[in-house]
Short mmCIF file of C-alpha atoms in Angstrom, two decimals:
data_model
loop_
_atom_site.label_atom_id
_atom_site.label_comp_id
_atom_site.label_asym_id
_atom_site.label_seq_id
_atom_site.Cartn_x
_atom_site.Cartn_y
_atom_site.Cartn_z
CA MET A 1 -23.90 -15.36 -164.58
CA THR A 2 -24.57 -16.59 -161.05
CA THR A 3 -21.64 -16.68 -158.63
CA VAL A 4 -21.31 -19.90 -156.59
CA SER A 5 -19.40 -19.83 -153.26
CA HIS A 6 -16.86 -22.45 -152.24
CA SER A 7 -19.29 -23.61 -149.55
CA GLN A 8 -21.99 -24.17 -152.16
CA GLU A 9 -19.56 -26.09 -154.38
CA ILE A 10 -18.79 -28.50 -151.56
CA ASN A 11 -22.40 -28.82 -150.40
CA GLU A 12 -23.78 -29.42 -153.88
CA GLY A 13 -20.88 -31.24 -155.51
CA SER A 14 -19.62 -34.83 -155.43
CA ALA A 15 -17.09 -33.98 -152.69
CA LEU A 16 -19.85 -33.60 -150.09
CA ASN A 17 -19.26 -36.88 -148.28
CA SER A 18 -15.49 -36.63 -148.15
CA ASN A 19 -14.99 -32.92 -147.54
CA ARG A 20 -17.77 -31.94 -145.16
CA TYR A 21 -17.31 -32.35 -141.39
CA ASP A 22 -19.33 -31.63 -138.29
CA LEU A 23 -16.14 -30.13 -136.85
CA ILE A 24 -12.87 -28.96 -138.34
CA VAL A 25 -10.07 -28.28 -135.87
CA LEU A 26 -7.18 -26.06 -136.88
CA GLY A 27 -4.13 -27.11 -134.85
CA GLY A 28 -3.02 -30.44 -133.41
CA GLY A 29 -1.75 -29.26 -130.05
CA PRO A 30 -3.28 -29.89 -126.60
CA ALA A 31 -6.37 -27.73 -127.22
CA GLY A 32 -6.95 -28.97 -130.76
CA THR A 33 -6.66 -32.69 -130.07
CA CYS A 34 -8.77 -32.48 -126.89
CA GLY A 35 -11.46 -30.56 -128.75
CA ALA A 36 -11.40 -33.08 -131.59
CA ASN A 37 -11.64 -36.08 -129.28
CA THR A 38 -14.47 -34.48 -127.29
CA ALA A 39 -16.57 -33.93 -130.40
CA ALA A 40 -15.76 -37.44 -131.61
CA TYR A 41 -17.06 -38.85 -128.30
CA PHE A 42 -20.40 -37.26 -129.23
CA GLY A 43 -20.41 -39.15 -132.54
CA LYS A 44 -19.42 -36.20 -134.70
CA ARG A 45 -17.35 -36.42 -137.85
CA VAL A 46 -14.12 -34.55 -137.10
CA ALA A 47 -11.03 -33.47 -139.03
CA VAL A 48 -7.83 -32.08 -137.53
CA ILE A 49 -5.58 -29.99 -139.77
CA GLU A 50 -2.03 -29.37 -138.52
CA GLN A 51 0.60 -27.38 -140.39
CA ALA A 52 3.63 -28.91 -138.63
CA PRO A 53 4.88 -32.39 -139.56
CA HIS A 54 3.98 -33.74 -136.11
CA LEU A 55 0.96 -33.57 -133.86
CA GLY A 56 1.32 -32.11 -130.38
CA GLY A 57 2.01 -28.43 -130.90
CA ALA A 58 4.41 -26.59 -128.63
CA GLY A 59 3.06 -28.55 -125.68
CA ILE A 60 4.66 -31.78 -126.89
CA ASN A 61 7.24 -30.79 -129.50
CA SER A 62 9.04 -27.63 -128.39
CA GLY A 63 7.73 -26.47 -125.03
CA THR A 64 5.97 -28.07 -122.10
CA ILE A 65 6.92 -31.75 -122.37
CA PRO A 66 10.51 -31.52 -123.71
CA SER A 67 11.50 -28.58 -121.48
CA LYS A 68 10.23 -30.29 -118.33
CA THR A 69 11.89 -33.55 -119.32
CA LEU A 70 15.11 -31.64 -119.98
CA ARG A 71 14.88 -30.23 -116.46
CA GLU A 72 14.60 -33.72 -114.98
CA SER A 73 17.55 -34.92 -117.06
CA ALA A 74 19.61 -31.94 -115.89
CA LEU A 75 18.79 -32.73 -112.26
CA ALA A 76 19.72 -36.38 -112.73
CA LEU A 77 22.90 -35.91 -114.74
CA SER A 78 24.19 -33.00 -112.67
CA GLY A 79 23.63 -34.76 -109.38
CA LEU A 80 22.06 -31.57 -108.03
CA ARG A 81 19.47 -33.43 -105.96
CA SER A 82 22.07 -35.70 -104.41
CA ARG A 83 24.24 -32.76 -103.35
CA ASN A 84 21.71 -31.93 -100.67
CA LEU A 85 22.29 -35.33 -99.06
CA HIS A 86 25.27 -35.30 -96.72
CA GLY A 87 28.51 -36.57 -98.23
CA VAL A 88 27.02 -37.49 -101.62
CA ASP A 89 28.07 -35.90 -104.91
CA LEU A 90 27.21 -37.75 -108.10
CA SER A 91 27.86 -34.86 -110.49
CA LEU A 92 28.31 -35.92 -114.11
CA ARG A 93 28.64 -32.38 -115.50
CA ARG A 94 32.13 -32.98 -116.84
CA ASN A 95 30.89 -35.83 -119.05
CA ALA A 96 27.34 -34.76 -119.87
CA THR A 97 26.56 -33.64 -123.41
CA VAL A 98 23.50 -32.07 -125.02
CA ALA A 99 22.79 -35.49 -126.54
CA ASP A 100 22.74 -36.96 -123.03
CA LEU A 101 20.35 -34.27 -121.89
CA MET A 102 18.01 -34.52 -124.87
CA HIS A 103 17.89 -38.33 -125.18
CA HIS A 104 15.15 -38.77 -122.59
CA ALA A 105 13.29 -35.64 -123.76
CA GLN A 106 13.15 -37.05 -127.29
CA TYR A 107 11.94 -40.40 -125.99
CA VAL A 108 9.16 -38.84 -123.91
CA THR A 109 8.14 -36.55 -126.77
CA THR A 110 7.91 -39.50 -129.18
CA CYS A 111 5.81 -41.50 -126.72
CA GLU A 112 3.43 -38.60 -126.17
CA ARG A 113 3.02 -38.02 -129.90
CA LYS A 114 2.13 -41.69 -130.36
CA ARG A 115 -0.40 -41.47 -127.53
CA VAL A 116 -2.07 -38.44 -129.14
CA GLU A 117 -2.13 -40.10 -132.57
CA SER A 118 -3.56 -43.29 -131.06
CA ASN A 119 -6.36 -41.42 -129.30
CA LEU A 120 -7.35 -39.61 -132.49
CA ALA A 121 -7.33 -42.87 -134.46
CA LYS A 122 -9.34 -44.68 -131.77
CA ASN A 123 -11.99 -41.96 -131.96
CA ARG A 124 -11.94 -42.01 -135.78
CA VAL A 125 -10.76 -38.44 -136.05
CA GLU A 126 -9.31 -37.75 -139.50
CA TYR A 127 -5.90 -36.07 -139.45
CA PHE A 128 -4.43 -33.99 -142.27
CA THR A 129 -1.11 -32.18 -142.59
CA GLY A 130 -1.18 -28.88 -144.40
CA LYS A 131 -1.53 -25.12 -144.21
CA ALA A 132 -5.15 -24.00 -143.79
CA ARG A 133 -6.65 -20.65 -144.76
CA PHE A 134 -10.25 -19.49 -144.59
CA VAL A 135 -12.08 -18.97 -147.86
CA ASP A 136 -15.35 -18.03 -146.18
CA PRO A 137 -16.77 -18.57 -142.66
CA HIS A 138 -17.32 -22.31 -143.21
CA THR A 139 -14.73 -23.19 -145.86
CA LEU A 140 -10.99 -23.77 -145.58
CA ASN A 141 -8.44 -24.21 -148.32
CA VAL A 142 -5.64 -26.55 -147.23
CA THR A 143 -2.30 -26.63 -149.04
CA HIS A 144 -0.42 -29.88 -148.49
CA ALA A 145 3.36 -30.39 -148.49
CA ASP A 146 3.32 -31.63 -152.09
CA GLY A 147 1.64 -28.42 -153.23
CA SER A 148 -1.78 -29.95 -153.78
CA GLU A 149 -4.84 -28.15 -152.44
CA ARG A 150 -8.14 -29.31 -150.99
CA LEU A 151 -11.27 -27.56 -149.77
CA PHE A 152 -12.82 -28.50 -146.41
CA TYR A 153 -16.25 -27.48 -145.12
CA GLY A 154 -17.01 -27.40 -141.39
CA ASP A 155 -20.36 -26.87 -139.71
CA ILE A 156 -18.34 -25.95 -136.59
CA ILE A 157 -14.72 -24.77 -136.62
CA LEU A 158 -12.34 -24.73 -133.65
CA ILE A 159 -9.22 -22.57 -134.00
CA ALA A 160 -6.43 -23.94 -131.82
CA THR A 161 -3.31 -23.00 -133.74
CA GLY A 162 -1.28 -22.05 -130.67
CA SER A 163 1.38 -19.37 -130.53
CA VAL A 164 4.95 -18.64 -131.54
CA PRO A 165 7.73 -16.84 -129.65
CA THR A 166 7.82 -13.11 -130.27
CA ARG A 167 11.09 -12.11 -131.99
CA PRO A 168 12.07 -8.48 -131.30
CA PRO A 169 13.91 -7.01 -134.32
CA GLU A 170 16.98 -5.94 -132.31
CA PHE A 171 18.11 -9.55 -131.90
CA PRO A 172 19.89 -11.37 -134.78
CA PHE A 173 18.02 -14.67 -134.66
CA GLU A 174 19.72 -15.76 -137.87
CA ASP A 175 22.87 -16.31 -135.77
CA ASP A 176 22.98 -19.89 -134.45
CA ARG A 177 23.92 -18.62 -130.96
CA VAL A 178 20.77 -16.50 -130.61
CA HIS A 179 17.63 -18.45 -129.79
CA ASP A 180 13.95 -18.16 -129.04
CA SER A 181 12.37 -20.58 -126.58
CA ASP A 182 11.10 -22.97 -129.28
CA GLU A 183 14.46 -23.53 -130.96
CA LEU A 184 16.64 -23.59 -127.84
CA LEU A 185 16.10 -27.33 -127.50
CA GLU A 186 17.83 -27.84 -130.87
CA ILE A 187 21.29 -26.69 -129.67
CA LYS A 188 24.14 -29.13 -130.25
CA THR A 189 26.54 -28.00 -127.52
CA LEU A 190 26.06 -26.51 -124.07
CA PRO A 191 27.10 -22.85 -123.87
CA ASP A 192 29.67 -21.84 -121.30
CA ARG A 193 27.79 -18.60 -120.61
CA LEU A 194 24.08 -18.19 -121.34
CA VAL A 195 22.32 -14.81 -121.20
CA ILE A 196 18.53 -14.98 -120.94
CA ILE A 197 16.43 -11.92 -121.77
CA GLY A 198 13.16 -11.98 -119.83
CA ALA A 199 12.62 -13.40 -116.34
CA GLY A 200 9.13 -14.70 -117.00
CA VAL A 201 8.15 -18.33 -116.45
CA ILE A 202 9.98 -19.67 -119.52
CA GLY A 203 13.12 -17.63 -118.84
CA CYS A 204 13.24 -18.70 -115.19
CA GLU A 205 12.68 -22.37 -115.97
CA TYR A 206 15.46 -22.50 -118.56
CA ALA A 207 17.76 -20.44 -116.32
CA CYS A 208 17.44 -23.06 -113.57
CA THR A 209 17.88 -26.00 -115.94
CA PHE A 210 21.09 -24.68 -117.51
CA ALA A 211 22.47 -23.48 -114.18
CA ALA A 212 21.97 -27.01 -112.84
CA MET A 213 24.33 -28.22 -115.58
CA GLY A 214 27.04 -25.79 -114.53
CA VAL A 215 26.40 -23.18 -117.24
CA GLU A 216 27.04 -19.60 -116.14
CA VAL A 217 23.60 -18.02 -116.47
CA HIS A 218 22.70 -14.31 -116.54
CA LEU A 219 19.01 -13.41 -116.33
CA VAL A 220 18.00 -9.92 -117.52
CA ASP A 221 14.62 -8.30 -116.84
CA GLY A 222 13.15 -4.82 -116.95
CA ARG A 223 11.28 -5.33 -113.66
CA ASP A 224 12.60 -5.59 -110.11
CA THR A 225 10.52 -8.55 -108.91
CA LEU A 226 10.69 -12.21 -109.83
CA LEU A 227 7.40 -13.57 -111.21
CA PRO A 228 5.25 -10.85 -109.59
CA PHE A 229 2.00 -12.84 -109.96
CA LEU A 230 3.27 -15.20 -107.24
CA ASP A 231 2.63 -14.62 -103.57
CA ARG A 232 5.33 -12.13 -102.61
CA GLU A 233 6.83 -14.38 -99.93
CA VAL A 234 7.19 -17.26 -102.38
CA SER A 235 8.66 -14.97 -105.04
CA ALA A 236 11.26 -13.59 -102.63
CA ILE A 237 12.41 -16.98 -101.35
CA LEU A 238 12.51 -18.46 -104.86
CA MET A 239 14.67 -15.54 -106.01
CA ASP A 240 17.04 -16.04 -103.07
CA VAL A 241 17.44 -19.72 -103.92
CA MET A 242 17.91 -19.08 -107.64
CA ALA A 243 20.44 -16.31 -106.93
CA LYS A 244 22.82 -18.92 -105.50
CA SER A 245 23.48 -20.16 -109.05
CA ILE A 246 22.07 -17.45 -111.37
CA ASN A 247 23.19 -13.85 -111.94
CA PHE A 248 20.20 -11.47 -111.95
CA HIS A 249 20.21 -8.12 -113.77
CA TRP A 250 17.11 -6.21 -112.65
CA ASN A 251 15.66 -2.99 -114.12
CA GLU A 252 17.63 -3.58 -117.29
CA ARG A 253 16.65 -3.71 -120.95
CA VAL A 254 18.69 -4.50 -124.03
CA THR A 255 19.73 -1.51 -126.12
CA LYS A 256 22.00 -3.42 -128.52
CA CYS A 257 22.87 -6.98 -129.45
CA ASP A 258 26.05 -7.56 -131.45
CA ALA A 259 26.76 -11.03 -132.84
CA SER A 260 29.39 -9.98 -135.38
CA ASP A 261 32.21 -11.62 -133.44
CA ALA A 262 32.72 -15.29 -134.29
CA THR A 263 33.14 -16.35 -130.67
CA THR A 264 31.20 -13.85 -128.54
CA VAL A 265 27.74 -12.31 -128.57
CA ARG A 266 27.67 -8.92 -126.82
CA VAL A 267 24.52 -7.60 -125.20
CA THR A 268 24.44 -3.94 -124.11
CA LEU A 269 22.03 -3.01 -121.31
CA THR A 270 20.35 0.30 -120.46
CA SER A 271 22.83 0.82 -117.61
CA GLY A 272 25.69 0.64 -120.09
CA ASP A 273 26.84 -2.76 -118.84
CA VAL A 274 27.85 -5.24 -121.53
CA LEU A 275 27.27 -8.98 -121.12
CA GLU A 276 29.34 -11.32 -123.26
CA CYS A 277 28.15 -14.84 -123.95
CA ASP A 278 28.23 -17.75 -126.35
CA GLY A 279 24.50 -18.40 -126.00
CA LEU A 280 21.57 -15.96 -125.93
CA LEU A 281 17.95 -16.87 -125.20
CA VAL A 282 15.27 -14.25 -125.84
CA CYS A 283 12.00 -14.75 -123.95
CA ALA A 284 9.91 -11.79 -125.10
CA GLY A 285 6.48 -13.37 -124.82
CA ARG A 286 4.47 -15.19 -127.46
CA THR A 287 2.20 -14.17 -130.34
CA SER A 288 -0.94 -16.07 -131.37
CA ARG A 289 -0.44 -18.07 -134.56
CA THR A 290 -3.28 -16.47 -136.50
CA ALA A 291 -1.64 -14.17 -139.05
CA ASP A 292 -1.86 -16.59 -142.03
CA LEU A 293 -5.38 -17.92 -141.46
CA ASN A 294 -7.20 -15.23 -143.50
CA LEU A 295 -9.54 -14.72 -140.56
CA ASP A 296 -10.93 -11.56 -142.14
CA LEU A 297 -12.61 -13.79 -144.74
CA ALA A 298 -14.23 -15.71 -141.89
CA GLY A 299 -15.43 -12.50 -140.27
CA VAL A 300 -13.23 -12.87 -137.17
CA THR A 301 -11.48 -9.76 -135.85
CA LEU A 302 -8.13 -10.13 -134.09
CA GLY A 303 -6.89 -8.33 -131.00
CA LYS A 304 -3.39 -7.42 -129.84
CA ARG A 305 -0.65 -9.94 -130.74
CA GLY A 306 -3.12 -11.84 -132.90
CA VAL A 307 -5.36 -12.86 -129.99
CA ILE A 308 -8.87 -14.04 -130.89
CA PRO A 309 -11.61 -12.52 -128.68
CA VAL A 310 -14.03 -15.16 -127.31
CA THR A 311 -17.02 -15.47 -124.98
CA SER A 312 -16.94 -17.23 -121.61
CA ARG A 313 -17.56 -20.54 -123.40
CA TYR A 314 -14.96 -19.90 -126.11
CA ARG A 315 -17.22 -18.97 -129.01
CA THR A 316 -15.62 -16.19 -131.05
CA THR A 317 -17.34 -12.88 -130.43
CA ASP A 318 -17.84 -12.30 -134.18
CA VAL A 319 -18.97 -15.64 -135.65
CA ALA A 320 -21.38 -18.01 -133.90
CA HIS A 321 -20.06 -21.30 -135.33
CA ILE A 322 -16.34 -20.53 -134.93
CA TYR A 323 -14.69 -21.28 -131.59
CA ALA A 324 -11.14 -20.76 -130.32
CA ALA A 325 -9.13 -22.21 -127.44
CA GLY A 326 -5.59 -22.28 -126.12
CA ASP A 327 -2.82 -19.78 -126.76
CA VAL A 328 -4.75 -18.11 -129.59
CA ILE A 329 -7.13 -16.52 -127.07
CA GLY A 330 -4.39 -15.24 -124.76
CA PRO A 331 -3.67 -15.85 -121.05
CA PRO A 332 -3.34 -18.08 -119.16
CA ALA A 333 -2.06 -19.98 -122.25
CA LEU A 334 -1.24 -23.15 -120.33
CA ALA A 335 -1.56 -26.66 -121.74
CA ALA A 336 -3.91 -27.71 -118.92
CA THR A 337 -6.26 -24.74 -119.29
CA SER A 338 -6.14 -24.97 -123.09
CA MET A 339 -7.42 -28.55 -123.01
CA GLU A 340 -10.25 -27.62 -120.65
CA GLN A 341 -11.21 -24.64 -122.81
CA ALA A 342 -11.49 -26.86 -125.89
CA ARG A 343 -13.65 -29.42 -124.07
CA ILE A 344 -16.00 -26.70 -122.83
CA ALA A 345 -16.16 -25.16 -126.31
CA MET A 346 -17.19 -28.44 -127.91
CA CYS A 347 -19.83 -29.12 -125.26
CA GLU A 348 -21.24 -25.68 -126.03
CA ALA A 349 -20.98 -26.11 -129.81
CA PHE A 350 -22.85 -29.43 -129.90
CA GLY A 351 -25.28 -28.80 -127.06
CA VAL A 352 -23.87 -31.43 -124.72
CA LEU A 353 -23.97 -30.94 -120.94
CA GLY A 354 -20.80 -32.91 -120.20
CA LYS A 355 -18.83 -29.86 -119.02
CA ALA A 356 -20.62 -26.69 -118.04
CA ASP A 357 -17.77 -24.30 -117.40
CA MET A 358 -14.17 -23.88 -116.30
CA SER A 359 -13.17 -24.56 -112.71
CA PRO A 360 -13.38 -21.36 -110.66
CA VAL A 361 -9.86 -21.97 -109.36
CA LEU A 362 -6.96 -22.83 -111.67
CA PRO A 363 -3.50 -24.11 -110.73
CA ILE A 364 -0.23 -22.56 -111.85
CA GLY A 365 2.92 -24.68 -111.90
CA ILE A 366 6.42 -23.32 -112.49
CA TYR A 367 9.22 -25.81 -113.15
CA THR A 368 12.06 -23.84 -111.71
CA ILE A 369 14.57 -25.43 -109.31
CA PRO A 370 12.93 -25.65 -106.84
CA GLU A 371 9.43 -25.92 -108.28
CA ALA A 372 6.79 -23.34 -107.38
CA ALA A 373 3.02 -23.71 -107.60
CA MET A 374 -0.08 -21.85 -106.55
CA ALA A 375 -3.86 -21.83 -106.72
CA GLY A 376 -6.30 -19.23 -105.47
CA GLU A 377 -5.53 -15.95 -103.75
CA THR A 378 -2.21 -14.43 -102.69
CA GLU A 379 -1.75 -12.45 -99.47
CA GLU A 380 -1.45 -9.27 -101.51
CA ALA A 381 -4.74 -9.92 -103.34
CA LEU A 382 -6.61 -10.65 -100.10
CA ARG A 383 -5.35 -7.45 -98.49
CA GLU A 384 -6.35 -5.45 -101.56
CA LYS A 385 -9.86 -6.96 -101.40
CA GLY A 386 -10.15 -6.29 -97.68
CA ILE A 387 -10.63 -9.98 -96.83
CA GLU A 388 -9.40 -11.01 -93.39
CA TYR A 389 -7.32 -14.17 -93.48
CA VAL A 390 -5.10 -16.49 -91.44
CA VAL A 391 -1.79 -17.91 -92.67
CA GLY A 392 -0.54 -21.42 -91.95
CA ARG A 393 2.95 -22.56 -92.93
CA SER A 394 4.83 -25.85 -92.85
CA ARG A 395 8.43 -26.37 -93.96
CA TYR A 396 9.67 -29.46 -95.79
CA SER A 397 12.69 -29.66 -93.50
CA ASP A 398 10.40 -30.09 -90.48
CA HIS A 399 9.05 -33.37 -91.87
CA PRO A 400 10.90 -36.68 -92.31
CA ARG A 401 9.91 -36.95 -95.98
CA GLY A 402 11.43 -33.53 -96.64
CA GLN A 403 14.61 -34.60 -94.87
CA ILE A 404 14.72 -37.88 -96.82
CA ILE A 405 14.68 -36.08 -100.17
CA GLY A 406 17.05 -33.35 -98.96
CA GLU A 407 14.68 -30.43 -99.56
CA GLN A 408 16.00 -27.56 -97.45
CA ASP A 409 14.18 -24.50 -98.82
CA GLY A 410 10.68 -25.82 -99.49
CA PHE A 411 7.49 -24.87 -97.67
CA LEU A 412 3.72 -24.95 -97.95
CA LYS A 413 1.69 -21.83 -97.26
CA LEU A 414 -2.09 -21.93 -96.80
CA LEU A 415 -4.38 -18.90 -96.65
CA PHE A 416 -7.66 -19.41 -94.78
CA ARG A 417 -10.57 -17.00 -94.43
CA ARG A 418 -10.72 -15.76 -90.87
CA GLY A 419 -13.79 -17.04 -89.05
CA ASP A 420 -14.96 -20.08 -91.03
CA MET A 421 -11.38 -21.11 -92.00
CA LYS A 422 -12.27 -21.89 -95.63
CA LEU A 423 -9.18 -22.29 -97.82
CA LEU A 424 -8.62 -19.28 -100.09
CA GLY A 425 -5.12 -19.86 -101.41
CA VAL A 426 -2.38 -22.47 -101.52
CA HIS A 427 1.28 -21.76 -102.31
CA VAL A 428 4.07 -24.30 -102.52
CA LEU A 429 7.80 -23.99 -103.05
CA GLY A 430 9.95 -27.10 -103.25
CA GLU A 431 10.24 -30.61 -104.65
CA GLN A 432 6.97 -31.83 -106.26
CA ALA A 433 5.27 -28.47 -105.64
CA THR A 434 3.36 -28.80 -108.91
CA GLU A 435 1.85 -32.06 -107.62
CA ILE A 436 1.31 -31.02 -104.00
CA VAL A 437 -0.71 -27.93 -104.98
CA HIS A 438 -3.55 -30.13 -106.25
CA LEU A 439 -4.64 -31.14 -102.74
CA GLY A 440 -5.31 -27.51 -101.93
CA LEU A 441 -6.89 -26.91 -105.34
CA LEU A 442 -9.35 -29.75 -104.75
CA ALA A 443 -10.20 -28.43 -101.29
CA MET A 444 -10.99 -24.98 -102.69
CA VAL A 445 -13.14 -26.31 -105.52
CA MET A 446 -15.08 -28.37 -102.94
CA ASP A 447 -15.41 -25.31 -100.67
CA GLY A 448 -13.32 -27.05 -98.01
CA GLY A 449 -10.80 -25.77 -95.55
CA ALA A 450 -9.13 -26.33 -92.20
CA GLU A 451 -11.68 -28.85 -90.93
CA ALA A 452 -10.96 -31.25 -93.81
CA PHE A 453 -7.18 -31.10 -93.42
CA ASN A 454 -7.51 -31.48 -89.66
CA ARG A 455 -9.53 -34.69 -90.09
CA ILE A 456 -7.58 -36.28 -92.95
CA CYS A 457 -5.00 -38.95 -92.08
CA PHE A 458 -1.99 -38.73 -94.42
CA ASN A 459 0.50 -41.53 -94.94
CA TYR A 460 3.71 -41.22 -92.96
CA PRO A 461 6.25 -40.13 -94.03
CA THR A 462 4.84 -38.12 -96.94
CA LEU A 463 4.74 -34.56 -98.13
CA GLY A 464 0.96 -34.67 -97.74
CA ASP A 465 1.54 -34.07 -94.03
CA LEU A 466 2.57 -30.53 -94.95
CA TYR A 467 -1.14 -29.74 -95.26
CA LYS A 468 -2.00 -31.04 -91.80
CA PHE A 469 0.75 -29.14 -90.04
CA ALA A 470 0.21 -25.94 -92.02
CA THR A 471 -3.43 -26.20 -90.96
CA TYR A 472 -2.42 -26.71 -87.31
CA ASP A 473 -0.22 -23.62 -87.60
CA ALA A 474 -3.18 -21.57 -88.87
CA LEU A 475 -5.57 -22.93 -86.24
CA ILE A 476 -3.14 -22.10 -83.45
CA THR A 477 -2.78 -18.58 -84.86
CA GLU A 478 -6.58 -18.29 -85.01
CA GLY A 479 -6.82 -19.55 -81.43
CA ALA A 480 -8.99 -22.48 -82.47
CA ILE A 481 -6.66 -25.06 -80.88
CA HIS A 482 -3.87 -25.06 -78.38
CA GLY A 483 -0.42 -26.31 -79.40
#
C-alpha cells in the first residue's frame, strides 16, 4: 500500500483551491500582519492564522500599544506633567481608578485592531482563528475553537507567533496579586505597594507609570546599573530622576515568594531583606511562542528559549521556504524591527526588490518617565573601538520650548566622529525623546552630520533646536567655530 502525505492529499484532492496558499503566516501580530500585507501587495494568495481571539499580538493587545497608552493616561490623570509648571497642581490621584486609566488604552487598542483588520481585508488576506501545528514542512493542521480541524498548504510559510513572558517557578502566578507583564493590564484595583522584579525596559516602564499614579514602587534587579545598553551618562541621569519616586534594590535576587497571606505578598531577597506588597510584577524576560508548533516535523531546529535561527534575510537556517520574524527570532524583539524583518523576508521569499535589507542603524525607545531614546553608538562603545569622537550636548531647559513644557531634566547628546564630524550616535532623555531621536537616526542613515544640523533652520520655539545647539556645542569643542 502506498503512503500519501498530507501535502499530496491537498495538492491532488478537491481542497486544492481553498486550502493552498502562496503564503501562510502564523501569528497576527505586527510581524505577521506586515508580512501578510507585503506578500498580498505582490498579488500573492495569503492566509493568516492566529491562535488568540483578536489580531494584533502583544504589540496591540497586551504590550506596546496598551502599556504606552496607560502611561499617557497616568501622566494626564496624575497631573505629573503640570506639577513642573509653577503653581499648578492638577493631581487626580485621589479619584482615579483602574477603569479611568484603562478606558483610553482600551479605546486605542480597539481602534488599532480595526485598522489591522481593515488592512488585511483591503489586501484580500484571508484570516483564520485557530491553533496551528506543522504536519510536514509545507502542511499545517489548524484546530478551530469549535474543535473542527482543517489542513492548510503553504508554498512559503512565515512564522511570526511572537513571545510570552517567562514565568520562573518560584513565583505563584496562580495568585491574583502576582502578575507577568501581559496580564498586569487586567488588574481591577491599583495596588498600594507594587514590587517589580527585573529592571529591564518593561519593568522600568511600568515602574514609572505606577509611580506616577502615587503607587509605592520597589524595583528589584540583580545588576547594579539601570538599562546598561544605554549610554552611561543617560542611564545615570535617568536613574537619578526615577529614584525620586521609585525605590531601587540593586544586586538583589528573589530567594522566596510567599503569597499565603490573604493581604500581603512577601518577597525575600538574597540580602535577607523582605519586601511586603499587595501587587507583584515579574519581568523575567520573554520566551518565543514556538513550543506547540511541532517544528520538528517541519525540520526547523530551535535555539535557547525557543528562538528560531534565521539568516540575514530571515529565512530559517534549516528549511528554505520557511521564514521567521519578530520575537520568535530573538533580540531586538521590538514591534518596529519585527515589521521591517517581515517585509524584508517576504521580498526575499517572492524575489521582489522592494526592500533589500534592514537599516544599518536602528532606534531604541524607552517609555519611562522621562522617555529615553537612542540610535547608533554610545560613548563606551566608541572608546572600546578606539574611534575618536566629539560630544555635543543641549539641555531642554536652555530652550524656550523646553521651558514651556516644564522639562527640567531632559537633554540631547550627539556623538560626532572627530575630523569629518559625521554623526555616530544620538541619545535623548526627556519629553518626546522617542520622537526626537528620529532626526538623528535619519542623519546617520544618510551619512550626515554636523554640517547638516548647522545649515538646517528649525521652527522656533521647538525641540528640534536641540540638534542645532548640540551641534554648535560639538563644533566649539572641536574648534571648528568660535562661540
